[in-house]
Amino acid sequence: MYLFLYMGDCLVTSYYSLYFIEKGASEAEQSILLGLIPLALTLGCLLMSPLAKSRARSLWLFRLCLLAEMGISIAYGFVSSFPALLALSIGIGFCNGAPFNFVEGYLIPLLKEKKAKFSFVRVFGTIGYLSSLIMGYFLLKVFPIAHCYFYAAGFFLLCVAVSFFFKANISLEEDSENKQQKPDENQKKPFWTKKLVAVLLSILLVFGSYNAFSYLFPIRLYELGVTSSEYSLFRAIGLVVEMAVMLMFPFLPSRYKNDDKKHNEVRILFGGILCMASCLVGIFLTNGIVLAIVSFSLASAGKALFFGCLSMFLISYVDSDHLGKALSVNGAGMNLGTAALNATSSTIYTSLGFASLFGIIAGLQIVGLFLFVFVTAS
């Protein structure tokens, strides 16, 4: 299921910037579209997260979101006018983020009960991304980017089909009944705490800023002469690095091996540093090929550390029943920050250049890293 989910997501999200360029959107229109997509992601996460009140419901919401995204992806490949791109970008953004939160809200408590490593499940997502990028490299040599959205719809349909092999451990009625029978200490544990808010803010600054960079980076590479098919190839190289890090990290020596919370904090910190470095190299490197390989490799290693343990990290701050909500709030915050940066990006890089834009993003990440260290150390 993770394999097909990430294969479809890769084909939908990896080519936004290049697709808008291919359709002849102006720089101002690109900023509007790239700003609206994460804003729609934010709204999708915020509006749908309260509905995920149990594992069974999370699974059904996951299926419904993917079916909606499948239909929008097919339509997305046929349109070319700015108003149509605007409307469908909002729709595809609204449906794109929530499925990941829903499926992880379903899986993480299950993995925790079985004492299984989430990274060994998440690696199939990386394999899915890698497969789609390699496919994109050959596909885009022959066809326009629109074909990627048609293939993505097929992978989403396969993912929905596979999801019917999963069942919640308990039904909605049993889930509700068991919640009423939980000990008082769990019922009284608040969702919002000062520490959770500070942690989510630091993640927003570090990884939300990187998300904005990832939307804008293809425009810089296009400016430096990197083609769409080459872009797919260089991203695939980065994904090989991500997969290697994800597989090897659990076996690396660590002084915190017996402290899961601290172990996950260290992973997120180093992941943030690597993502920041991937933005910094954009300031100094002007060779498109070298920049793509170095930046994608650094960012992929950072994302492997971050996404491989984010859910396990957050579950130390909230009850397992609230994990889906915590992931949705985190995703919404990151996407809101991304939307703000994307919407103002064209003004910055057209007047000051991409080096200044990437410097601003890296500065926000540095602030986030210091906040993360301060909060987790306390």
Coordinates of C-alpha atoms in Angstrom, one line a residue:
M1 CA 0.0 0.0 0.0
Y2 CA 2.8 2.4 0.9
L3 CA 4.5 1.6 -2.4
F4 CA 1.5 2.5 -4.6
L5 CA 0.6 5.5 -2.4
Y6 CA 4.1 7.1 -2.8
M7 CA 4.3 6.1 -6.5
G8 CA 1.2 8.1 -7.2
D9 CA 2.1 11.0 -4.9
C10 CA 5.5 11.3 -6.6
L11 CA 4.0 11.6 -10.0
V12 CA 1.5 14.2 -8.8
T13 CA 3.7 16.5 -6.6
S14 CA 7.2 16.2 -8.1
Y15 CA 6.4 18.2 -11.3
Y16 CA 4.1 21.0 -10.2
S17 CA 6.6 23.8 -11.0
L18 CA 7.8 22.3 -14.3
Y19 CA 4.2 21.5 -15.3
F20 CA 3.2 25.2 -14.8
I21 CA 6.2 26.3 -16.8
E22 CA 5.2 23.8 -19.6
K23 CA 1.7 25.3 -19.6
G24 CA 3.1 28.8 -20.1
A25 CA 2.2 30.2 -16.7
S26 CA 3.9 33.5 -15.9
E27 CA 6.1 33.9 -12.8
A28 CA 3.3 35.6 -10.9
E29 CA 0.8 32.8 -11.8
Q30 CA 3.4 30.2 -10.8
S31 CA 3.7 31.9 -7.4
I32 CA -0.1 31.9 -7.0
L33 CA -0.5 28.3 -7.9
L34 CA 2.5 27.1 -5.8
G35 CA 1.1 29.2 -2.9
L36 CA -2.4 27.8 -3.2
I37 CA -1.4 24.1 -3.3
P38 CA 0.1 24.0 0.3
L39 CA -2.7 26.3 1.5
A40 CA -5.2 23.8 0.2
L41 CA -3.2 21.0 1.9
T42 CA -3.5 23.0 5.1
L43 CA -7.3 23.3 4.8
G44 CA -7.6 19.6 3.9
C45 CA -5.6 18.5 7.0
L46 CA -7.4 20.9 9.4
L47 CA -11.0 20.2 8.1
M48 CA -10.6 16.4 7.8
S49 CA -8.5 15.6 10.9
P50 CA -11.4 15.9 13.4
L51 CA -13.2 13.2 11.4
A52 CA -10.5 10.6 12.1
K53 CA -11.8 9.5 15.5
S54 CA -10.8 5.9 15.2
R55 CA -8.6 3.6 13.2
A56 CA -11.5 2.2 11.1
R57 CA -12.6 5.7 10.2
S58 CA -9.1 6.8 9.4
L59 CA -8.9 3.9 6.9
W60 CA -12.2 4.9 5.2
L61 CA -11.2 8.5 5.0
F62 CA -7.9 7.5 3.4
R63 CA -9.8 5.6 0.7
L64 CA -12.2 8.4 0.0
C65 CA -9.4 11.0 -0.3
L66 CA -7.5 8.9 -2.7
L67 CA -10.5 8.3 -4.9
A68 CA -11.1 12.1 -5.1
E69 CA -7.4 12.7 -5.8
M70 CA -7.5 10.1 -8.5
G71 CA -10.4 11.9 -10.4
I72 CA -8.8 15.3 -10.0
S73 CA -5.4 14.0 -11.3
I74 CA -7.0 12.7 -14.5
A75 CA -8.7 16.1 -15.0
Y76 CA -5.4 17.9 -14.2
G77 CA -3.7 16.3 -17.1
F78 CA -6.1 17.7 -19.6
V79 CA -6.3 21.4 -18.6
S80 CA -4.1 24.2 -19.7
S81 CA -5.8 27.6 -18.8
F82 CA -4.8 29.4 -15.6
P83 CA -8.4 29.4 -14.1
A84 CA -8.7 25.6 -14.6
L85 CA -5.2 25.0 -13.2
L86 CA -6.2 27.2 -10.3
A87 CA -9.4 25.3 -9.5
L88 CA -7.9 21.8 -9.9
S89 CA -4.7 22.8 -7.9
I90 CA -6.9 23.7 -5.0
G91 CA -8.7 20.4 -5.3
I92 CA -5.6 18.2 -5.6
G93 CA -3.9 20.1 -2.8
F94 CA -7.0 19.6 -0.5
C95 CA -7.0 15.8 -1.0
N96 CA -3.2 15.2 -1.1
G97 CA -2.0 15.7 2.4
A98 CA -4.7 14.1 4.6
P99 CA -4.3 10.4 3.3
F100 CA -0.7 10.2 4.7
N101 CA -1.9 11.4 8.1
F102 CA -4.8 9.0 8.1
V103 CA -2.8 5.9 7.1
E104 CA -0.1 6.7 9.6
G105 CA -2.7 7.3 12.3
Y106 CA -3.9 3.8 11.5
L107 CA -0.5 2.1 11.3
I108 CA 1.6 3.7 14.0
P109 CA -0.3 2.4 17.1
L110 CA -0.4 -1.0 15.3
L111 CA 3.4 -1.0 14.8
K112 CA 3.9 0.2 18.4
E113 CA 1.9 -2.7 19.7
K114 CA 3.9 -5.1 17.6
K115 CA 7.2 -3.4 18.5
A116 CA 7.9 -3.0 14.8
K117 CA 10.1 -0.3 13.2
F118 CA 8.2 2.3 11.2
S119 CA 11.3 2.9 9.1
F120 CA 11.0 -0.6 7.6
V121 CA 7.5 0.2 6.4
R122 CA 8.3 3.8 5.4
V123 CA 11.1 2.6 3.1
F124 CA 8.6 1.2 0.7
G125 CA 7.4 4.8 0.2
T126 CA 10.9 5.7 -0.8
I127 CA 11.1 2.8 -3.1
G128 CA 7.8 4.0 -4.6
Y129 CA 9.1 7.5 -5.1
L130 CA 12.3 6.1 -6.7
S131 CA 10.4 3.9 -9.1
S132 CA 8.2 6.7 -10.2
L133 CA 11.1 9.1 -10.7
I134 CA 12.9 6.5 -12.9
M135 CA 9.7 6.0 -14.8
G136 CA 9.4 9.7 -15.1
Y137 CA 12.9 10.0 -16.5
F138 CA 12.0 7.8 -19.5
L139 CA 8.4 8.9 -19.8
L140 CA 9.3 12.6 -20.0
K141 CA 11.7 12.0 -22.8
V142 CA 8.7 11.1 -25.0
F143 CA 5.5 12.5 -23.5
P144 CA 4.6 15.8 -21.8
I145 CA 4.3 16.0 -18.0
A146 CA 0.5 15.6 -18.2
H147 CA 0.9 11.9 -18.7
C148 CA 2.4 11.6 -15.2
Y149 CA -1.0 12.6 -13.7
F150 CA -2.7 9.8 -15.6
Y151 CA -0.3 7.2 -14.3
A152 CA -0.7 8.6 -10.8
A153 CA -4.4 8.0 -10.9
G154 CA -3.8 4.4 -11.7
F155 CA -1.5 4.0 -8.7
F156 CA -4.0 5.6 -6.4
L157 CA -6.6 3.2 -7.6
L158 CA -4.2 0.3 -6.8
C159 CA -3.6 1.7 -3.4
V160 CA -7.3 1.9 -2.6
A161 CA -7.7 -1.7 -3.7
V162 CA -4.8 -2.9 -1.5
S163 CA -6.2 -1.0 1.5
F164 CA -9.2 -3.4 1.6
F165 CA -6.8 -6.1 2.8
F166 CA -6.4 -4.1 6.0
K167 CA -8.9 -4.0 8.8
A168 CA -9.0 -2.0 12.0
N169 CA -8.3 -4.1 15.1
I170 CA -11.7 -3.0 16.5
S171 CA -14.9 -1.6 15.0
L172 CA -16.1 2.0 15.4
E173 CA -18.5 0.9 18.1
E174 CA -15.9 -1.1 20.0
D175 CA -13.4 1.8 19.6
S176 CA -15.9 4.2 21.1
E177 CA -16.7 1.8 23.9
N178 CA -13.1 1.2 24.7
K179 CA -12.4 5.0 24.8
Q180 CA -15.0 5.3 27.5
Q181 CA -13.3 2.5 29.5
K182 CA -9.8 4.1 29.4
P183 CA -8.2 5.1 32.7
D184 CA -9.0 8.6 33.9
E185 CA -5.3 9.7 33.5
N186 CA -5.5 9.1 29.8
Q187 CA -8.8 10.9 29.5
K188 CA -7.4 13.9 31.4
K189 CA -4.2 14.2 29.3
P190 CA -4.6 17.4 27.2
F191 CA -3.8 17.4 23.5
W192 CA -2.4 21.0 23.5
T193 CA 0.6 21.6 25.7
K194 CA 3.2 24.4 25.5
K195 CA 5.9 21.8 24.7
L196 CA 3.9 20.3 21.8
V197 CA 3.2 23.8 20.4
A198 CA 6.9 24.7 20.5
V199 CA 8.0 21.4 18.9
L200 CA 5.5 21.9 16.1
L201 CA 6.6 25.4 15.6
S202 CA 10.3 24.3 15.3
I203 CA 9.3 21.6 12.8
L204 CA 7.3 24.2 10.8
L205 CA 10.4 26.5 10.6
V206 CA 12.8 23.7 9.6
F207 CA 10.9 21.4 7.4
G208 CA 8.0 23.7 6.4
S209 CA 10.7 26.0 5.0
Y210 CA 12.4 23.1 3.2
N211 CA 9.0 22.2 1.6
A212 CA 8.9 25.7 0.1
F213 CA 12.4 25.3 -1.2
S214 CA 11.4 22.0 -2.8
Y215 CA 8.6 23.7 -4.7
L216 CA 10.9 26.5 -5.9
F217 CA 14.1 24.5 -6.6
P218 CA 12.9 23.0 -9.9
I219 CA 12.4 26.6 -11.2
R220 CA 16.1 27.3 -10.4
L221 CA 17.2 24.1 -12.0
Y222 CA 15.1 24.9 -15.1
E223 CA 16.8 28.4 -15.2
L224 CA 20.2 26.6 -15.1
G225 CA 19.3 24.4 -18.1
V226 CA 18.2 21.2 -16.4
T227 CA 15.4 19.4 -18.4
S228 CA 12.4 17.7 -16.9
S229 CA 13.7 14.2 -17.6
E230 CA 17.1 15.1 -16.1
Y231 CA 15.3 16.5 -13.0
S232 CA 13.6 13.1 -12.6
L233 CA 17.0 11.3 -12.8
F234 CA 18.7 13.6 -10.2
R235 CA 15.8 13.3 -7.8
A236 CA 16.0 9.5 -8.2
I237 CA 19.7 9.7 -7.2
G238 CA 18.6 11.5 -4.1
L239 CA 16.0 8.9 -3.4
V240 CA 18.7 6.2 -3.5
V241 CA 20.5 8.1 -0.8
E242 CA 17.2 8.4 1.2
M243 CA 16.6 4.7 1.0
A244 CA 20.1 3.8 2.0
V245 CA 20.0 6.1 5.1
M246 CA 16.5 4.8 6.1
L247 CA 17.7 1.2 6.0
M248 CA 21.1 1.8 7.7
F249 CA 20.2 4.2 10.4
P250 CA 18.5 1.7 12.8
F251 CA 21.7 -0.3 12.8
L252 CA 24.1 2.6 13.5
P253 CA 25.5 2.9 17.0
S254 CA 23.9 5.4 19.2
R255 CA 24.2 6.4 22.9
Y256 CA 20.4 6.7 22.9
K257 CA 19.5 3.3 21.6
N258 CA 17.6 2.5 24.8
D259 CA 15.8 5.8 24.9
D260 CA 13.4 6.0 21.9
K261 CA 12.3 9.6 22.6
K262 CA 15.9 10.9 22.7
H263 CA 16.9 8.7 19.8
N264 CA 14.1 10.2 17.6
E265 CA 15.0 13.7 18.7
V266 CA 18.5 13.3 17.5
R267 CA 17.3 11.9 14.2
I268 CA 15.0 14.9 13.6
L269 CA 17.8 17.3 14.6
F270 CA 20.3 15.8 12.1
G271 CA 17.6 15.6 9.5
G272 CA 16.9 19.3 9.9
I273 CA 20.6 20.2 9.6
L274 CA 20.9 18.2 6.3
C275 CA 17.8 19.8 4.9
M276 CA 19.2 23.2 5.8
A277 CA 22.5 22.4 4.1
S278 CA 20.6 21.4 0.9
C279 CA 19.2 24.9 0.8
L280 CA 22.5 26.6 1.6
V281 CA 24.3 24.9 -1.4
G282 CA 21.7 26.6 -3.7
I283 CA 23.3 29.9 -2.7
F284 CA 26.8 29.0 -3.9
L285 CA 26.5 26.4 -6.7
T286 CA 25.6 27.6 -10.2
N287 CA 26.2 24.4 -12.2
G288 CA 22.7 22.9 -12.6
I289 CA 23.9 19.2 -12.6
V290 CA 26.2 19.5 -9.6
L291 CA 23.6 21.6 -7.7
A292 CA 20.9 19.0 -8.3
I293 CA 22.9 16.0 -7.2
V294 CA 24.4 17.7 -4.1
S295 CA 21.1 19.3 -2.9
F296 CA 18.9 16.3 -3.6
S297 CA 21.4 14.0 -1.8
L298 CA 21.6 16.1 1.3
A299 CA 17.8 16.7 1.4
S300 CA 17.0 13.1 0.9
A301 CA 19.2 12.0 3.7
G302 CA 17.6 14.6 5.9
K303 CA 14.1 13.6 5.0
A304 CA 14.9 9.9 5.6
L305 CA 15.9 10.8 9.2
F306 CA 12.9 13.1 9.7
F307 CA 10.0 11.2 8.2
G308 CA 11.3 7.8 9.3
C309 CA 10.7 8.8 13.0
L310 CA 8.2 11.8 13.0
S311 CA 5.2 9.7 14.0
M312 CA 7.1 7.8 16.7
F313 CA 8.5 11.2 17.9
L314 CA 5.0 12.8 18.2
I315 CA 3.5 9.9 19.9
S316 CA 5.7 10.7 22.9
Y317 CA 3.8 14.0 23.2
V318 CA 0.2 12.9 22.6
D319 CA -2.0 9.8 23.3
S320 CA -2.0 7.2 20.5
D321 CA -5.6 8.0 19.7
H322 CA -4.6 11.6 19.0
L323 CA -1.7 10.8 16.8
G324 CA -3.7 11.2 13.5
K325 CA -4.8 14.6 14.8
A326 CA -1.2 15.6 15.8
L327 CA 0.1 14.6 12.3
S328 CA -2.7 16.6 10.7
V329 CA -2.0 19.7 12.7
N330 CA 1.7 19.3 12.0
G331 CA 1.1 18.9 8.3
A332 CA -1.3 21.9 8.3
G333 CA 1.2 24.1 10.0
M334 CA 4.0 23.1 7.6
N335 CA 1.9 23.6 4.6
L336 CA 0.7 27.0 5.8
G337 CA 4.3 28.2 6.1
T338 CA 5.1 26.7 2.7
A339 CA 2.1 28.6 1.2
A340 CA 3.3 31.9 2.6
L341 CA 6.8 31.5 1.3
N342 CA 5.7 30.2 -2.1
A343 CA 3.2 33.1 -2.6
T344 CA 5.9 35.7 -2.0
S345 CA 8.7 33.8 -3.8
S346 CA 8.5 35.3 -7.2
T347 CA 8.8 38.9 -5.9
I348 CA 12.0 37.8 -4.0
Y349 CA 13.8 35.9 -6.7
T350 CA 12.9 38.2 -9.6
S351 CA 14.2 41.3 -7.6
L352 CA 16.9 39.8 -5.5
G353 CA 17.8 36.4 -7.1
F354 CA 17.5 32.8 -6.0
A355 CA 20.6 33.1 -3.8
S356 CA 18.8 35.6 -1.6
L357 CA 15.6 33.5 -1.5
F358 CA 17.5 30.4 -0.5
G359 CA 19.4 32.4 2.1
I360 CA 16.1 33.6 3.7
I361 CA 14.8 30.0 3.8
A362 CA 18.0 28.7 5.4
G363 CA 17.8 31.5 8.0
L364 CA 14.3 30.4 9.0
Q365 CA 15.6 26.8 9.3
I366 CA 18.5 27.9 11.6
V367 CA 16.0 29.6 13.9
G368 CA 13.9 26.4 13.9
L369 CA 16.8 24.2 14.7
F370 CA 17.8 26.4 17.7
L371 CA 14.2 26.3 19.0
F372 CA 14.1 22.5 18.6
V373 CA 17.3 22.0 20.6
F374 CA 16.0 24.4 23.3
V375 CA 12.6 22.7 23.6
T376 CA 13.8 19.1 23.6
A377 CA 16.8 19.8 25.9
S378 CA 14.4 21.3 28.5

